[in-house]
């Protein structure tokens, strides 16, 4: 977004608070549309895209999203659609953070140089899953994301700060409310034992941490300076991320890694072998065994909201899973060719990258499907909510509501 700099976003925060219940703590679409179209000079379609995309990332349930989709489908005019949109609202402070990190979508080199604002680190490929380099190299993306937050932590906290708590001219120390720290949980979450997730605002109010982050029980606020110092000294790369999963997978025996997704839950092993032999009998004898497929997951130790399944470089294989233990996971399918992949359970989100000549059958995706350089047939089970990420490029996808299994 061309005008989503700190100054405009801070003005949005003040304007939303002045609009009362229509702007804070939840921002209605009508208020956001007014600011976006009249102040930020962006189109109404783009304003709705930002609003809807953020809403899809919020904590609302799939049933709520499905209900809204049905109501939109029943609208017969533009006026009805606009009236229905104006009934929606999102958390104000989290939405402002979402707009802040949209610097990931800058594509003008001139604008980037002139503005002086640093962009969220992104790459056109997924080096964390490439078959080159060490685990240290593969974790560069996640490390870069952490460094981006650290470098811009002061700006991020200022966006969440109460306008009247600013130290400019007041003589009082700047502070942040518990609600502001709760909103920061959109970007940062906490863990003590690396096995359970704890909301950031709860973690900061634990008795041993209160003096470090400057928490006052009387005013229920955090010292801006102490909180920033506390965050900088404790912020680390996500222990449940892709690089952590790869590091854990490399330590295990190959057979154990392959058993992360068992084939026995949905297919008989003999039928799978026959299918594999039928499909590739003509080429199996000519090609050497160069299969480097990796199927890894953190389901065995990660909390439900951080569960990730990785299927990388699966070639000329059929893999399947239908288990409640994988429900709600994020699935990343990367560089899979000439394969049949079935993950038959409700999912949180799906990412498909650099796959071709494959059939992928997935359960209901609550959040979104993001694809990059993919030429594969992707089937969703009935009632799946389909939405493409803003950052998607060069996509060839065929959606089917009711796949034949």
Short mmCIF file of C-alpha atoms in Angstrom, two decimals:
data_model
loop_
_atom_site.label_atom_id
_atom_site.label_comp_id
_atom_site.label_asym_id
_atom_site.label_seq_id
_atom_site.Cartn_x
_atom_site.Cartn_y
_atom_site.Cartn_z
CA UNK A 1 0.00 0.00 0.00
CA UNK A 2 1.62 3.19 -1.20
CA UNK A 3 0.66 5.36 1.76
CA UNK A 4 0.86 2.87 4.65
CA UNK A 5 3.78 4.63 6.31
CA UNK A 6 3.98 5.14 10.05
CA UNK A 7 2.56 8.65 9.95
CA UNK A 8 -0.61 7.65 8.10
CA UNK A 9 -1.11 4.52 10.18
CA UNK A 10 -0.70 6.50 13.39
CA UNK A 11 -3.32 8.97 12.10
CA UNK A 12 -5.59 6.00 11.37
CA UNK A 13 -5.20 4.86 14.98
CA UNK A 14 -6.15 8.31 16.33
CA UNK A 15 -9.07 8.69 13.89
CA UNK A 16 -10.43 5.25 14.78
CA UNK A 17 -10.35 6.02 18.50
CA UNK A 18 -12.18 9.30 17.93
CA UNK A 19 -14.98 7.45 16.09
CA UNK A 20 -15.97 5.63 19.27
CA UNK A 21 -17.36 2.10 19.04
CA UNK A 22 -17.31 2.24 15.24
CA UNK A 23 -13.52 2.60 15.25
CA UNK A 24 -12.11 1.19 18.49
CA UNK A 25 -11.43 -1.44 19.80
CA UNK A 26 -12.96 -2.86 16.61
CA UNK A 27 -12.72 -1.04 13.31
CA UNK A 28 -15.84 -1.19 11.18
CA UNK A 29 -15.49 -1.52 7.44
CA UNK A 30 -17.39 1.74 6.87
CA UNK A 31 -14.79 3.71 8.87
CA UNK A 32 -11.90 1.91 7.18
CA UNK A 33 -13.39 2.48 3.70
CA UNK A 34 -13.70 6.20 4.41
CA UNK A 35 -10.06 6.46 5.52
CA UNK A 36 -8.74 4.21 2.73
CA UNK A 37 -10.59 5.90 -0.13
CA UNK A 38 -10.59 9.54 1.01
CA UNK A 39 -7.35 9.79 3.00
CA UNK A 40 -5.04 7.10 1.64
CA UNK A 41 -6.34 7.43 -1.93
CA UNK A 42 -6.73 3.72 -2.61
CA UNK A 43 -9.60 2.08 -4.47
CA UNK A 44 -12.61 0.63 -2.70
CA UNK A 45 -11.81 -2.82 -4.13
CA UNK A 46 -8.29 -2.74 -2.67
CA UNK A 47 -9.62 -1.45 0.65
CA UNK A 48 -11.97 -4.42 0.85
CA UNK A 49 -9.18 -6.81 -0.16
CA UNK A 50 -7.05 -5.67 2.78
CA UNK A 51 -10.02 -5.88 5.14
CA UNK A 52 -11.16 -9.32 3.97
CA UNK A 53 -7.62 -10.75 3.89
CA UNK A 54 -6.96 -9.68 7.46
CA UNK A 55 -10.33 -11.08 8.55
CA UNK A 56 -9.38 -14.45 7.04
CA UNK A 57 -6.27 -14.43 9.27
CA UNK A 58 -8.21 -13.61 12.42
CA UNK A 59 -9.31 -16.06 15.06
CA UNK A 60 -12.89 -16.40 13.85
CA UNK A 61 -14.11 -19.91 13.20
CA UNK A 62 -14.64 -21.54 9.83
CA UNK A 63 -18.40 -21.67 10.47
CA UNK A 64 -18.46 -17.88 10.82
CA UNK A 65 -16.55 -17.43 7.55
CA UNK A 66 -18.79 -19.94 5.81
CA UNK A 67 -21.90 -18.10 7.04
CA UNK A 68 -20.61 -14.80 5.65
CA UNK A 69 -19.76 -16.42 2.32
CA UNK A 70 -23.33 -17.71 2.01
CA UNK A 71 -24.77 -14.28 2.81
CA UNK A 72 -22.57 -12.64 0.16
CA UNK A 73 -23.65 -15.26 -2.38
CA UNK A 74 -27.28 -14.33 -1.77
CA UNK A 75 -26.73 -10.62 -2.52
CA UNK A 76 -28.31 -9.51 -5.80
CA UNK A 77 -26.97 -5.94 -6.10
CA UNK A 78 -23.90 -3.84 -5.37
CA UNK A 79 -25.85 -1.95 -2.71
CA UNK A 80 -26.65 -5.17 -0.85
CA UNK A 81 -23.01 -6.25 -0.97
CA UNK A 82 -21.82 -2.87 0.34
CA UNK A 83 -24.44 -2.92 3.12
CA UNK A 84 -23.32 -6.40 4.17
CA UNK A 85 -19.65 -5.40 4.09
CA UNK A 86 -20.34 -2.45 6.39
CA UNK A 87 -21.57 -4.90 9.04
CA UNK A 88 -18.08 -6.37 9.34
CA UNK A 89 -15.42 -5.27 11.80
CA UNK A 90 -11.86 -6.25 12.72
CA UNK A 91 -9.59 -5.61 15.68
CA UNK A 92 -8.21 -2.11 15.15
CA UNK A 93 -4.67 -2.42 16.49
CA UNK A 94 -4.03 -5.80 14.88
CA UNK A 95 -5.33 -4.48 11.57
CA UNK A 96 -2.92 -1.55 11.78
CA UNK A 97 -0.04 -3.99 12.31
CA UNK A 98 -1.27 -5.97 9.33
CA UNK A 99 -1.19 -2.83 7.18
CA UNK A 100 2.31 -2.04 8.46
CA UNK A 101 3.79 -5.34 7.31
CA UNK A 102 2.21 -4.94 3.86
CA UNK A 103 5.55 -3.40 2.89
CA UNK A 104 6.22 -6.97 1.76
CA UNK A 105 4.18 -6.16 -1.35
CA UNK A 106 6.19 -3.17 -2.58
CA UNK A 107 7.25 -3.73 -6.18
CA UNK A 108 8.56 -0.27 -7.09
CA UNK A 109 12.32 -0.06 -6.65
CA UNK A 110 12.19 3.72 -7.01
CA UNK A 111 9.53 4.07 -4.32
CA UNK A 112 11.50 1.79 -2.00
CA UNK A 113 14.66 3.87 -2.40
CA UNK A 114 12.94 7.22 -2.02
CA UNK A 115 10.78 6.28 0.96
CA UNK A 116 13.72 4.94 2.94
CA UNK A 117 11.43 2.39 4.54
CA UNK A 118 12.72 -1.15 4.71
CA UNK A 119 10.57 -3.90 3.22
CA UNK A 120 9.56 -7.12 4.89
CA UNK A 121 12.11 -9.70 3.70
CA UNK A 122 10.78 -11.97 0.98
CA UNK A 123 12.13 -14.18 -1.79
CA UNK A 124 10.71 -15.59 -4.98
CA UNK A 125 11.66 -19.11 -3.97
CA UNK A 126 11.65 -21.19 -0.79
CA UNK A 127 15.34 -21.78 0.02
CA UNK A 128 14.39 -23.27 3.37
CA UNK A 129 13.21 -26.38 1.53
CA UNK A 130 15.77 -26.57 -1.25
CA UNK A 131 18.11 -29.54 -1.21
CA UNK A 132 21.19 -27.36 -0.87
CA UNK A 133 23.14 -26.00 2.04
CA UNK A 134 22.96 -26.62 5.74
CA UNK A 135 20.19 -26.07 8.23
CA UNK A 136 21.76 -22.71 9.09
CA UNK A 137 21.36 -21.56 5.49
CA UNK A 138 17.81 -22.88 5.30
CA UNK A 139 16.76 -20.85 8.33
CA UNK A 140 17.84 -17.54 6.78
CA UNK A 141 14.27 -16.55 5.85
CA UNK A 142 12.92 -16.99 9.36
CA UNK A 143 15.97 -15.26 10.80
CA UNK A 144 15.47 -12.34 8.40
CA UNK A 145 11.85 -12.01 9.49
CA UNK A 146 12.93 -11.85 13.12
CA UNK A 147 15.57 -9.23 12.31
CA UNK A 148 12.98 -7.15 10.47
CA UNK A 149 10.81 -7.09 13.59
CA UNK A 150 13.79 -6.21 15.77
CA UNK A 151 14.90 -3.38 13.47
CA UNK A 152 11.37 -1.92 13.37
CA UNK A 153 10.29 -2.76 16.90
CA UNK A 154 10.27 0.89 17.98
CA UNK A 155 7.95 1.84 15.08
CA UNK A 156 5.68 -1.13 15.75
CA UNK A 157 5.31 -0.26 19.43
CA UNK A 158 4.64 3.39 18.61
CA UNK A 159 1.73 2.35 16.42
CA UNK A 160 0.20 0.54 19.41
CA UNK A 161 0.82 3.33 21.91
CA UNK A 162 -2.04 5.33 23.40
CA UNK A 163 -2.00 8.82 21.81
CA UNK A 164 -2.32 10.55 25.19
CA UNK A 165 0.54 8.51 26.66
CA UNK A 166 3.11 10.03 24.30
CA UNK A 167 6.01 11.60 26.13
CA UNK A 168 6.17 14.53 23.73
CA UNK A 169 5.55 17.61 25.85
CA UNK A 170 3.79 15.78 28.67
CA UNK A 171 6.78 14.95 30.81
CA UNK A 172 5.43 11.45 31.43
CA UNK A 173 7.02 8.24 30.28
CA UNK A 174 5.38 6.62 27.26
CA UNK A 175 3.52 3.41 28.00
CA UNK A 176 1.46 0.69 26.36
CA UNK A 177 -1.73 -0.92 27.60
CA UNK A 178 -2.41 -4.62 28.06
CA UNK A 179 -4.72 -4.40 25.04
CA UNK A 180 -1.84 -3.07 22.94
CA UNK A 181 0.37 -5.97 23.96
CA UNK A 182 -2.47 -8.36 23.19
CA UNK A 183 -2.60 -6.87 19.68
CA UNK A 184 1.16 -7.35 19.33
CA UNK A 185 0.40 -11.06 19.67
CA UNK A 186 -0.59 -10.88 16.00
CA UNK A 187 3.15 -10.82 15.23
CA UNK A 188 4.79 -12.20 18.38
CA UNK A 189 3.75 -14.99 20.71
CA UNK A 190 5.49 -16.53 23.70
CA UNK A 191 6.63 -19.86 25.09
CA UNK A 192 8.44 -20.79 28.28
CA UNK A 193 9.09 -24.48 27.70
CA UNK A 194 9.16 -24.51 23.84
CA UNK A 195 6.22 -26.89 23.95
CA UNK A 196 3.24 -24.70 24.84
CA UNK A 197 2.18 -21.32 23.48
CA UNK A 198 1.28 -18.50 25.85
CA UNK A 199 -0.19 -15.13 24.79
CA UNK A 200 2.38 -12.36 24.92
CA UNK A 201 0.37 -10.14 27.26
CA UNK A 202 0.01 -13.01 29.75
CA UNK A 203 3.66 -13.94 29.55
CA UNK A 204 4.74 -10.34 30.22
CA UNK A 205 2.55 -10.20 33.33
CA UNK A 206 4.07 -13.23 35.00
CA UNK A 207 5.51 -12.28 38.36
CA UNK A 208 9.21 -12.80 37.41
CA UNK A 209 8.79 -10.77 34.18
CA UNK A 210 6.88 -7.74 35.52
CA UNK A 211 9.94 -5.76 36.70
CA UNK A 212 11.77 -6.50 33.43
CA UNK A 213 9.02 -5.21 31.15
CA UNK A 214 7.94 -2.34 33.39
CA UNK A 215 4.41 -3.54 34.12
CA UNK A 216 2.30 -1.54 36.57
CA UNK A 217 -0.55 -3.49 38.13
CA UNK A 218 -2.27 -0.26 39.21
CA UNK A 219 -2.45 1.37 35.76
CA UNK A 220 -2.31 -1.93 33.82
CA UNK A 221 0.32 -0.47 31.50
CA UNK A 222 3.86 -1.31 30.39
CA UNK A 223 6.78 1.08 30.24
CA UNK A 224 7.56 1.69 26.55
CA UNK A 225 11.31 1.70 27.14
CA UNK A 226 11.45 -1.35 29.43
CA UNK A 227 9.04 -3.38 27.33
CA UNK A 228 11.06 -2.76 24.19
CA UNK A 229 14.25 -3.79 25.97
CA UNK A 230 12.56 -6.93 27.31
CA UNK A 231 11.34 -7.91 23.84
CA UNK A 232 14.72 -7.33 22.22
CA UNK A 233 16.49 -9.50 24.79
CA UNK A 234 14.03 -12.40 24.49
CA UNK A 235 12.88 -12.46 20.86
CA UNK A 236 13.98 -15.63 19.02
CA UNK A 237 13.18 -17.51 15.83
CA UNK A 238 9.99 -19.55 15.99
CA UNK A 239 10.93 -22.92 17.60
CA UNK A 240 8.06 -24.56 15.70
CA UNK A 241 8.94 -23.12 12.28
CA UNK A 242 10.23 -24.75 9.11
CA UNK A 243 13.90 -24.55 10.04
CA UNK A 244 13.22 -26.21 13.41
CA UNK A 245 11.26 -28.99 11.73
CA UNK A 246 14.08 -29.59 9.25
CA UNK A 247 16.66 -29.67 12.04
CA UNK A 248 14.56 -32.16 13.99
CA UNK A 249 13.98 -34.28 10.88
CA UNK A 250 17.67 -34.50 9.99
CA UNK A 251 18.38 -36.01 13.40
CA UNK A 252 16.05 -38.93 12.83
CA UNK A 253 16.35 -42.12 10.87
CA UNK A 254 15.00 -41.98 7.34
CA UNK A 255 12.31 -44.55 8.08
CA UNK A 256 11.08 -42.52 11.05
CA UNK A 257 10.87 -39.39 8.92
CA UNK A 258 8.84 -41.17 6.26
CA UNK A 259 6.42 -42.44 8.90
CA UNK A 260 5.30 -38.95 9.81
CA UNK A 261 2.50 -39.52 7.30
CA UNK A 262 1.40 -43.13 7.34
CA UNK A 263 -0.15 -44.69 4.25
CA UNK A 264 -2.06 -47.32 6.19
CA UNK A 265 -4.77 -44.92 7.39
CA UNK A 266 -6.48 -44.57 4.03
CA UNK A 267 -5.14 -47.24 1.65
CA UNK A 268 -4.15 -50.83 1.74
CA UNK A 269 -0.39 -51.18 1.28
CA UNK A 270 -0.73 -53.86 -1.43
CA UNK A 271 -3.03 -51.65 -3.51
CA UNK A 272 -0.59 -48.78 -3.15
CA UNK A 273 2.27 -50.93 -4.36
CA UNK A 274 0.23 -52.14 -7.31
CA UNK A 275 -0.74 -48.58 -8.17
CA UNK A 276 2.88 -47.46 -7.98
CA UNK A 277 4.07 -50.34 -10.14
CA UNK A 278 1.34 -49.75 -12.73
CA UNK A 279 2.02 -46.03 -13.02
CA UNK A 280 5.78 -46.21 -13.30
CA UNK A 281 6.71 -49.74 -14.38
CA UNK A 282 8.03 -48.48 -17.72
CA UNK A 283 10.48 -46.03 -16.15
CA UNK A 284 11.39 -47.67 -12.87
CA UNK A 285 13.91 -50.01 -14.45
CA UNK A 286 15.60 -47.25 -16.44
CA UNK A 287 15.93 -44.55 -13.78
CA UNK A 288 18.18 -44.80 -10.73
CA UNK A 289 16.67 -44.41 -7.29
CA UNK A 290 17.20 -40.70 -6.74
CA UNK A 291 14.10 -40.08 -4.65
CA UNK A 292 14.87 -37.53 -1.98
CA UNK A 293 11.35 -37.05 -0.69
CA UNK A 294 11.00 -35.61 2.77
CA UNK A 295 7.78 -35.78 4.78
CA UNK A 296 8.22 -34.10 8.13
CA UNK A 297 6.03 -32.63 10.82
CA UNK A 298 6.11 -31.09 14.29
CA UNK A 299 2.71 -32.52 15.23
CA UNK A 300 4.22 -34.73 17.91
CA UNK A 301 5.48 -31.80 20.00
CA UNK A 302 4.03 -28.50 18.74
CA UNK A 303 0.88 -26.85 20.17
CA UNK A 304 -2.21 -27.13 17.92
CA UNK A 305 -1.97 -23.60 16.48
CA UNK A 306 1.69 -24.13 15.48
CA UNK A 307 1.43 -27.53 13.81
CA UNK A 308 3.08 -27.75 10.39
CA UNK A 309 3.34 -30.60 7.87
CA UNK A 310 6.00 -30.44 5.14
CA UNK A 311 5.94 -32.57 2.00
CA UNK A 312 9.02 -31.78 -0.07
CA UNK A 313 10.36 -33.34 -3.27
CA UNK A 314 7.84 -36.16 -3.35
CA UNK A 315 8.25 -37.68 -6.81
CA UNK A 316 6.29 -40.51 -8.45
CA UNK A 317 4.67 -41.55 -5.20
CA UNK A 318 1.26 -41.77 -3.56
CA UNK A 319 1.14 -40.46 -0.01
CA UNK A 320 -1.97 -40.16 2.13
CA UNK A 321 -3.12 -39.29 5.60
CA UNK A 322 -6.52 -39.13 7.29
CA UNK A 323 -6.00 -38.59 10.98
CA UNK A 324 -7.48 -36.25 13.58
CA UNK A 325 -3.99 -35.66 14.96
CA UNK A 326 -3.21 -33.58 11.86
CA UNK A 327 -6.41 -31.52 11.99
CA UNK A 328 -5.82 -27.78 12.10
CA UNK A 329 -2.26 -28.04 10.76
CA UNK A 330 -0.61 -25.83 8.16
CA UNK A 331 0.50 -27.90 5.16
CA UNK A 332 3.43 -26.87 2.95
CA UNK A 333 3.76 -28.87 -0.28
CA UNK A 334 6.99 -28.07 -2.09
CA UNK A 335 8.53 -29.36 -5.32
CA UNK A 336 6.34 -32.46 -5.65
CA UNK A 337 6.14 -33.98 -9.13
CA UNK A 338 4.12 -36.79 -10.74
CA UNK A 339 2.55 -37.70 -7.40
CA UNK A 340 -0.79 -38.22 -5.71
CA UNK A 341 -1.06 -36.51 -2.33
CA UNK A 342 -4.06 -36.92 -0.02
CA UNK A 343 -4.35 -35.04 3.30
CA UNK A 344 -7.95 -35.80 4.27
CA UNK A 345 -8.56 -33.74 7.39
CA UNK A 346 -9.53 -30.11 8.18
CA UNK A 347 -6.52 -27.83 7.75
CA UNK A 348 -5.56 -24.36 8.95
CA UNK A 349 -3.80 -23.22 5.75
CA UNK A 350 -2.15 -24.71 2.68
CA UNK A 351 0.92 -23.56 0.72
CA UNK A 352 1.70 -25.20 -2.64
CA UNK A 353 4.99 -24.24 -4.32
CA UNK A 354 6.81 -25.40 -7.46
CA UNK A 355 4.66 -28.51 -7.98
CA UNK A 356 3.65 -29.95 -11.33
CA UNK A 357 1.89 -32.97 -12.84
CA UNK A 358 0.45 -33.90 -9.46
CA UNK A 359 -2.99 -34.41 -7.98
CA UNK A 360 -3.43 -32.97 -4.50
CA UNK A 361 -6.58 -33.68 -2.48
CA UNK A 362 -7.01 -31.64 0.69
CA UNK A 363 -9.50 -31.29 3.50
CA UNK A 364 -11.28 -28.05 4.32
CA UNK A 365 -8.78 -25.16 4.57
CA UNK A 366 -9.90 -22.70 7.24
CA UNK A 367 -7.56 -19.82 6.43
CA UNK A 368 -6.27 -19.77 2.87
CA UNK A 369 -4.56 -21.53 0.00
CA UNK A 370 -1.39 -19.83 -1.20
CA UNK A 371 0.29 -21.04 -4.37
CA UNK A 372 3.51 -20.07 -6.15
CA UNK A 373 4.67 -21.35 -9.53
CA UNK A 374 2.38 -24.36 -9.28
CA UNK A 375 0.87 -26.34 -12.15
CA UNK A 376 -1.06 -29.02 -10.32
CA UNK A 377 -4.64 -30.15 -9.91
CA UNK A 378 -5.79 -29.27 -6.40
CA UNK A 379 -9.05 -30.67 -5.04
CA UNK A 380 -10.77 -29.48 -1.87
CA UNK A 381 -13.34 -31.49 0.00
CA UNK A 382 -16.87 -29.98 -0.01
CA UNK A 383 -17.36 -26.64 1.81
CA UNK A 384 -13.70 -25.64 1.52
CA UNK A 385 -13.10 -21.90 1.66
CA UNK A 386 -10.87 -20.90 -1.21
CA UNK A 387 -8.83 -17.70 -1.16
CA UNK A 388 -5.59 -16.81 -2.87
CA UNK A 389 -2.85 -14.90 -1.11
CA UNK A 390 -2.14 -11.37 -2.36
CA UNK A 391 1.44 -12.41 -3.05
CA UNK A 392 0.51 -15.23 -5.43
CA UNK A 393 2.19 -15.12 -8.85
CA UNK A 394 2.16 -17.35 -11.95
CA UNK A 395 -0.60 -19.65 -10.74
CA UNK A 396 -2.27 -22.45 -12.63
CA UNK A 397 -4.87 -24.12 -10.43
CA UNK A 398 -7.99 -26.11 -11.07
CA UNK A 399 -10.48 -26.20 -8.21
CA UNK A 400 -13.06 -28.92 -7.80
CA UNK A 401 -15.68 -28.98 -5.07
CA UNK A 402 -16.35 -32.71 -5.03
CA UNK A 403 -13.36 -34.77 -6.06
CA UNK A 404 -13.72 -38.42 -6.96
CA UNK A 405 -11.54 -40.36 -4.58
#
